[in-house]
Tab-separated table of C-alpha atoms in Angstrom:
chain	number	residue	atom	x	y	z
A	213	MET	CA	19.515	8.358	-11.282
A	214	ALA	CA	18.085	9.911	-8.008
A	215	TRP	CA	19.577	7.263	-6.060
A	216	ARG	CA	18.777	8.724	-2.376
A	217	PRO	CA	14.956	8.316	-2.857
A	218	VAL	CA	15.120	5.443	-4.996
A	219	LEU	CA	17.289	4.045	-2.413
A	220	VAL	CA	14.984	4.676	0.661
A	221	LEU	CA	11.972	3.631	-1.801
A	222	LEU	CA	13.090	0.112	-2.059
A	223	LEU	CA	13.789	0.103	1.790
A	224	SER	CA	10.888	1.550	3.270
A	225	ALA	CA	8.245	-0.384	0.545
A	226	PRO	CA	8.963	-3.657	2.457
A	227	TYR	CA	9.403	-2.685	5.847
A	228	LEU	CA	5.855	-0.988	5.692
A	229	GLY	CA	4.198	-3.398	3.496
A	230	GLU	CA	5.850	-6.123	5.019
A	231	VAL	CA	7.097	-5.498	8.568
A	232	LEU	CA	4.754	-2.742	10.026
A	233	SER	CA	1.900	-5.551	8.922
A	234	THR	CA	3.331	-8.366	11.256
A	235	ALA	CA	3.717	-10.592	8.482
A	236	THR	CA	7.696	-10.917	8.751
A	237	PRO	CA	9.321	-10.307	11.847
A	238	PRO	CA	11.690	-7.208	11.669
A	239	LEU	CA	15.031	-9.243	12.264
A	240	ASP	CA	14.004	-11.784	9.507
A	241	LEU	CA	13.517	-8.507	6.890
A	242	LEU	CA	17.778	-7.872	7.650
A	243	LEU	CA	18.305	-11.233	5.959
A	244	PRO	CA	20.094	-11.152	3.292
A	245	TRP	CA	17.829	-13.591	1.259
A	246	ASN	CA	14.654	-12.253	2.762
A	247	LEU	CA	15.867	-8.658	2.160
A	248	ALA	CA	16.608	-9.007	-1.566
A	249	LEU	CA	13.159	-10.700	-2.064
A	250	PHE	CA	11.159	-8.086	-0.777
A	251	VAL	CA	12.816	-5.072	-2.274
A	252	ALA	CA	12.734	-7.098	-5.695
A	253	LEU	CA	8.966	-7.160	-5.086
A	254	TYR	CA	7.653	-4.200	-2.782
A	255	GLY	CA	10.513	-2.079	-3.360
A	256	CYS	CA	10.537	-2.580	-7.154
A	257	GLY	CA	6.548	-2.796	-6.972
A	258	ALA	CA	6.586	0.510	-5.325
A	259	LEU	CA	9.305	2.340	-7.207
A	260	LEU	CA	7.563	0.977	-10.997
A	261	CYS	CA	3.956	2.949	-9.476
A	262	ARG	CA	5.666	6.021	-8.564
A	263	GLU	CA	7.353	6.091	-11.992
A	264	LEU	CA	4.262	5.256	-14.287
A	265	ALA	CA	2.444	7.999	-12.021
A	266	HIS	CA	5.331	10.907	-12.929
A	267	ARG	CA	5.774	9.829	-16.648
A	268	TRP	CA	1.756	9.661	-17.193
A	269	GLY	CA	1.467	12.828	-15.362
A	270	LEU	CA	-1.239	10.850	-12.568
A	271	GLY	CA	-2.936	12.523	-9.771
A	272	LEU	CA	-3.323	10.303	-6.667
A	273	PRO	CA	-6.082	8.839	-7.989
A	274	GLY	CA	-3.691	6.858	-10.472
A	275	LEU	CA	-1.315	6.326	-7.977
A	276	ILE	CA	-3.683	4.010	-5.706
A	277	LEU	CA	-4.962	2.400	-8.847
A	278	LEU	CA	-1.423	1.067	-9.395
A	279	GLY	CA	-0.753	0.490	-6.153
A	280	MET	CA	-4.123	-1.571	-6.699
A	281	ALA	CA	-2.527	-3.540	-9.227
A	282	TYR	CA	0.513	-4.117	-7.397
A	283	GLY	CA	-1.467	-5.558	-4.710
A	284	VAL	CA	-3.343	-7.748	-7.058
A	285	TYR	CA	-0.080	-9.040	-8.339
A	286	GLU	CA	1.235	-9.852	-5.234
A	287	GLU	CA	-1.739	-11.407	-3.628
A	288	ALA	CA	-3.155	-13.293	-6.690
A	289	LEU	CA	0.036	-14.429	-8.675
A	290	VAL	CA	2.871	-14.741	-6.014
A	291	ASP	CA	1.635	-15.070	-2.914
A	292	ARG	CA	-2.044	-16.198	-4.430
A	293	PHE	CA	-3.216	-16.137	-0.916
A	294	TRP	CA	-6.548	-14.981	-3.195
A	295	PHE	CA	-6.973	-18.572	-3.547
A	296	ASP	CA	-5.400	-20.575	-0.561
A	297	PRO	CA	-7.986	-22.048	2.138
A	298	ALA	CA	-5.300	-22.905	4.862
A	299	TYR	CA	-4.271	-19.096	4.596
A	300	ALA	CA	-8.170	-17.636	4.852
A	301	ARG	CA	-8.437	-20.173	7.806
A	302	HIS	CA	-5.287	-19.103	9.504
A	303	SER	CA	-6.302	-15.629	9.608
A	304	GLY	CA	-9.964	-16.508	11.281
A	305	VAL	CA	-11.914	-15.735	7.504
A	306	GLY	CA	-12.293	-19.207	6.674
A	307	ASP	CA	-14.421	-20.438	3.421
A	308	TYR	CA	-16.244	-16.728	4.141
A	309	ALA	CA	-17.276	-14.743	0.821
A	310	ARG	CA	-15.365	-18.179	-1.391
A	311	ILE	CA	-16.282	-17.860	-4.521
A	312	TRP	CA	-14.997	-19.850	-7.539
A	313	HIS	CA	-12.051	-20.515	-5.630
A	314	THR	CA	-11.332	-16.709	-4.391
A	315	ASN	CA	-12.048	-15.404	-1.298
A	316	LEU	CA	-13.208	-12.360	-1.876
A	317	LEU	CA	-13.046	-10.847	1.303
A	318	LEU	CA	-9.417	-11.084	1.575
A	319	ALA	CA	-8.852	-9.777	-2.023
A	320	THR	CA	-10.533	-6.792	-1.675
A	321	HIS	CA	-8.599	-6.363	2.011
A	322	LEU	CA	-4.936	-7.354	0.515
A	323	THR	CA	-5.578	-5.107	-2.371
A	324	ALA	CA	-6.572	-2.037	-0.168
A	325	PHE	CA	-3.692	-2.958	2.200
A	326	HIS	CA	-1.228	-3.004	-0.886
A	327	ALA	CA	-2.704	0.210	-2.160
A	328	ALA	CA	-2.781	2.397	0.718
A	329	VAL	CA	0.465	0.741	2.844
A	330	SER	CA	2.984	-0.650	0.565
A	331	VAL	CA	2.623	1.842	-2.428
A	332	CYS	CA	1.114	5.310	-1.588
A	333	SER	CA	2.407	5.507	1.898
A	334	SER	CA	5.915	4.652	1.003
A	335	VAL	CA	6.046	7.050	-2.159
A	336	ILE	CA	4.833	9.844	-0.132
A	337	ILE	CA	6.947	9.662	2.879
A	338	VAL	CA	9.868	9.277	0.373
A	339	THR	CA	8.609	12.540	-1.715
A	340	ARG	CA	8.282	14.270	1.444
A	341	LEU	CA	12.076	13.345	2.439
A	342	PHE	CA	13.408	14.426	-0.880
A	343	PRO	CA	11.001	17.268	-1.951
A	344	GLY	CA	13.720	18.357	-4.341
A	345	ASP	CA	13.541	14.817	-6.704
A	346	ARG	CA	9.794	15.256	-6.600
A	347	ASP	CA	8.909	16.984	-10.131
A	348	ARG	CA	11.830	14.336	-11.812
A	349	ALA	CA	11.809	11.053	-12.785
A	350	TRP	CA	14.067	8.950	-10.310
A	351	VAL	CA	15.432	6.593	-12.831
A	352	ARG	CA	16.085	6.316	-16.147
A	353	PRO	CA	14.269	4.053	-18.605
A	354	ARG	CA	17.184	1.267	-18.299
A	355	GLY	CA	16.304	1.622	-14.604
A	356	LEU	CA	12.934	1.008	-15.197
A	357	LEU	CA	13.271	-1.981	-16.879
A	358	VAL	CA	15.179	-3.174	-14.026
A	359	ALA	CA	12.645	-3.151	-11.810
A	360	ALA	CA	9.807	-4.593	-14.241
A	361	ALA	CA	12.425	-7.298	-14.021
A	362	GLY	CA	12.493	-7.746	-10.236
A	363	MET	CA	9.127	-8.645	-9.918
A	364	PRO	CA	8.473	-11.657	-12.322
A	365	LEU	CA	11.570	-12.730	-10.938
A	366	VAL	CA	10.121	-12.959	-7.632
A	367	LEU	CA	7.157	-14.736	-8.842
A	368	PHE	CA	9.745	-17.418	-10.779
A	369	LEU	CA	12.057	-18.223	-7.581
A	370	THR	CA	9.202	-18.770	-5.183
A	371	TYR	CA	6.120	-20.483	-7.743
A	372	GLU	CA	6.678	-23.448	-5.996
A	373	SER	CA	5.957	-22.247	-2.040
A	374	TYR	CA	2.604	-21.239	-2.931
A	375	VAL	CA	-1.009	-22.897	-3.596
A	376	ARG	CA	-1.268	-23.478	-7.316
A	377	PRO	CA	-4.924	-22.224	-8.552
A	378	PRO	CA	-7.253	-23.188	-11.212
A	379	LEU	CA	-6.184	-21.252	-14.599
A	380	GLY	CA	-9.428	-19.521	-14.843
A	381	PRO	CA	-9.229	-17.651	-11.500
A	382	ALA	CA	-5.676	-16.563	-11.800
A	383	LEU	CA	-6.590	-15.353	-15.615
A	384	VAL	CA	-9.493	-13.357	-14.197
A	385	ALA	CA	-7.210	-12.140	-11.454
A	386	LEU	CA	-4.511	-10.990	-13.885
A	387	GLY	CA	-7.130	-9.243	-16.028
A	388	ILE	CA	-8.291	-7.299	-13.024
A	389	GLY	CA	-4.962	-6.207	-12.635
A	390	VAL	CA	-4.601	-4.993	-15.940
A	391	LEU	CA	-7.721	-2.605	-15.480
A	392	PHE	CA	-6.278	-1.083	-12.847
A	393	VAL	CA	-3.355	-0.200	-14.864
A	394	VAL	CA	-5.633	0.957	-18.027
A	395	GLY	CA	-7.442	2.894	-15.385
A	396	ALA	CA	-4.866	4.627	-13.943
A	397	TYR	CA	-3.322	5.222	-17.424
A	398	LEU	CA	-6.797	6.932	-17.859
A	399	SER	CA	-7.607	8.999	-15.141
A	400	ARG	CA	-5.021	11.679	-16.247
A	401	HIS	CA	-8.042	12.794	-18.414
A	402	LEU	CA	-10.358	13.156	-14.715
A	403	PRO	CA	-10.483	16.951	-14.019
A	404	ARG	CA	-8.738	17.629	-10.940
A	405	PRO	CA	-10.685	18.563	-7.698
A	406	ALA	CA	-11.133	21.963	-7.045
A	407	ARG	CA	-8.935	23.670	-3.873
A	408	ALA	CA	-11.544	26.058	-1.781
A	409	PRO	CA	-8.570	28.206	-0.458
A	410	SER	CA	-10.458	29.602	2.060
A	411	ARG	CA	-10.683	26.338	3.855
A	412	ARG	CA	-9.181	25.698	7.763
A	413	PRO	CA	-6.684	23.053	7.835
A	414	ARG	CA	-7.452	20.356	10.215
A	415	PRO	CA	-4.009	18.023	9.890
A	416	ARG	CA	-5.132	16.481	13.458
A	417	LEU	CA	-8.185	15.421	12.073
A	418	LEU	CA	-7.223	14.019	9.303
A	419	VAL	CA	-4.491	11.896	11.241
A	420	VAL	CA	-7.832	10.756	13.415
A	421	THR	CA	-9.953	10.159	10.660
A	422	ALA	CA	-7.486	8.186	8.656
A	423	PHE	CA	-6.283	6.184	12.086
A	424	ALA	CA	-10.167	5.764	12.569
A	425	CYS	CA	-10.968	4.290	9.108
A	426	THR	CA	-8.154	2.153	8.637
A	427	GLY	CA	-8.619	0.706	12.100
A	428	ALA	CA	-12.425	0.317	11.291
A	429	HIS	CA	-11.684	-1.841	8.092
A	430	PHE	CA	-9.296	-3.829	9.568
A	431	VAL	CA	-11.632	-5.193	12.414
A	432	LEU	CA	-14.547	-5.572	10.372
A	433	VAL	CA	-12.431	-7.443	7.708
A	434	TYR	CA	-12.190	-10.206	10.801
A	435	ALA	CA	-15.107	-9.864	12.482
A	436	VAL	CA	-17.795	-10.298	9.694
A	437	PRO	CA	-17.441	-13.982	9.026
A	438	SER	CA	-19.114	-14.481	12.245
A	439	THR	CA	-21.864	-12.002	11.816
A	440	GLY	CA	-23.660	-14.682	9.670
A	441	LEU	CA	-24.222	-11.767	7.007
A	442	PRO	CA	-24.095	-12.806	3.363
A	443	TRP	CA	-21.389	-12.063	2.208
A	444	PRO	CA	-22.261	-9.305	-0.280
A	445	ALA	CA	-23.468	-6.859	2.314
A	446	GLY	CA	-20.261	-8.379	4.788
A	447	VAL	CA	-17.582	-7.400	2.124
A	448	ALA	CA	-19.650	-3.783	1.358
A	449	LEU	CA	-19.385	-3.334	5.069
A	450	THR	CA	-15.827	-4.054	5.454
A	451	LEU	CA	-15.349	-1.664	2.808
A	452	ALA	CA	-17.499	0.999	3.760
A	453	PRO	CA	-14.711	2.870	5.949
A	454	LEU	CA	-12.530	3.485	3.492
A	455	LEU	CA	-15.161	4.741	0.839
A	456	ALA	CA	-15.875	7.217	4.239
A	457	GLY	CA	-12.371	7.752	4.734
A	458	VAL	CA	-11.635	9.102	0.807
A	459	LEU	CA	-14.841	11.202	0.882
A	460	ALA	CA	-13.811	12.788	4.571
A	461	VAL	CA	-10.086	13.236	3.406
A	462	ARG	CA	-11.463	14.859	0.300
A	463	ARG	CA	-13.720	16.997	2.012
A	464	TRP	CA	-11.324	18.500	4.619
A	465	ALA	CA	-7.801	18.280	2.501
A	466	THR	CA	-6.257	21.534	2.107
A	467	THR	CA	-3.452	20.306	0.398
A	468	GLY	CA	-2.286	17.795	-2.081
A	469	PRO	CA	-1.286	14.540	-1.477
A	470	PHE	CA	2.551	15.359	-1.227
A	471	GLY	CA	1.723	18.514	1.127
A	472	ARG	CA	1.052	18.544	4.497
A	473	ASP	CA	-2.542	16.892	4.822
A	474	GLY	CA	-0.915	13.665	2.344
A	475	LEU	CA	1.540	13.022	5.283
A	476	CYS	CA	-1.454	13.405	7.861
A	477	VAL	CA	-3.526	10.870	6.327
A	478	VAL	CA	-0.324	8.430	5.846
A	479	THR	CA	0.348	9.222	9.539
A	480	GLY	CA	-3.024	7.976	10.426
A	481	ILE	CA	-2.923	4.714	8.373
A	482	LEU	CA	0.642	3.659	9.408
A	483	GLY	CA	-0.241	4.796	12.931
A	484	PHE	CA	-2.860	2.080	13.114
A	485	PHE	CA	-0.623	-0.489	12.327
A	486	ALA	CA	1.812	0.910	15.017
A	487	VAL	CA	-0.130	0.457	17.245
A	488	LEU	CA	-1.350	-3.144	16.583
A	489	ASP	CA	2.247	-4.066	16.348
A	490	ALA	CA	3.033	-2.457	19.705
A	491	PHE	CA	-0.164	-4.669	21.479
A	492	VAL	CA	1.063	-7.828	19.659
A	493	GLY	CA	4.563	-6.814	20.589
A	494	LEU	CA	3.344	-7.821	24.594
A	495	GLY	CA	2.865	-10.949	23.856
A	496	GLY	CA	6.978	-11.472	23.766
A	497	ARG	CA	7.227	-10.014	20.349
A	498	TYR	CA	9.624	-7.492	21.482
A	499	ASP	CA	10.993	-6.888	17.939
A	500	LEU	CA	7.608	-5.705	17.099
A	501	THR	CA	7.228	-3.279	19.647
A	502	ALA	CA	10.838	-2.227	18.672
A	503	GLY	CA	9.052	-1.989	14.850
A	504	ALA	CA	6.122	-0.088	16.155
A	505	VAL	CA	8.334	2.794	18.268
A	506	LEU	CA	10.563	3.006	15.662
A	507	THR	CA	7.445	4.157	13.071
A	508	ALA	CA	6.364	6.201	15.453
A	509	VAL	CA	9.665	8.357	15.876
A	510	GLY	CA	9.930	8.429	12.387
A	511	LEU	CA	6.637	9.800	11.528
A	512	ALA	CA	6.831	12.209	14.334
A	513	TRP	CA	10.537	13.747	12.885
A	514	LEU	CA	9.211	13.655	9.175
A	515	HIS	CA	6.239	15.955	10.617
A	516	ARG	CA	9.074	18.320	12.697
A	517	ARG	CA	10.959	18.716	9.459
A	518	ALA	CA	7.818	19.540	6.990
A	519	ARG	CA	7.192	22.871	6.617
A	520	PRO	CA	3.275	23.482	5.877
A	521	ARG	CA	3.021	24.327	1.956
A	522	THR	CA	0.298	23.893	-0.651
A	523	SER	CA	0.897	20.928	-3.215
A	524	PRO	CA	-0.202	20.127	-6.710
A	525	LEU	CA	-2.232	16.526	-6.723
A	526	VAL	CA	0.355	15.854	-9.639
A	527	SER	CA	3.401	14.048	-8.983
């Protein structure tokens, strides 16, 4: 087992997915019960996605789809925030885009967040930290089974803590998650995009684009419900910055996701949440401010440590 990347991934995924999103204070993550729970959910989920992507020979699209499947599992089946009206009201979304007991606006937003931050950003950062382990499996099959068992264990332990949705919407959510996994597996047959060798690197532009698209999506999610737009148009509007960001990255990137450009995109995404944490911290949440500073320092160090090189899309 490649214990170093496994250990760092098990710890970094909960930090990025739970703390950087302001859902959990940084010090609360260090409580033994919370740490074990988040490692079993976030850490095992990110590890499972990475290992499946490696074993199936997937590129970045496959890893994203696996991350989306993880997002469905956590938010629709474990936390069940897709179906919780109280959570929707508390977040400011209310009953907007609520169809068949499901808030579609929050469902798409949370799924995109976990795919981009909890899974893809965590995997890319850890892979950059340990480039020598990039082209090998990080755990043996037995370790993979342990990671797969950790996620339903969290569901069992926390089942009574969250709202219970009707069976029909829950089964539909489960089916969507399965479809994402099937889509990820089939994506290995997609042709790899051709890369123009003469393209000029634009790392700063990638950082700014990822930051702006992440921020635009985040702001629109919480602003659209007050606009009066019909929910199909509103949900589509919130997803437009993400689509624009994907197209821009595909156009301007000169390396694969585990190269310099992948790190730049991750920096832009996480940079938005670091800025958000810093502003929230001004209200007295100095632990969030400390977390934002820690994130910024870590990303800066990783950029200094990284040497520019071209990486293929296959993990």
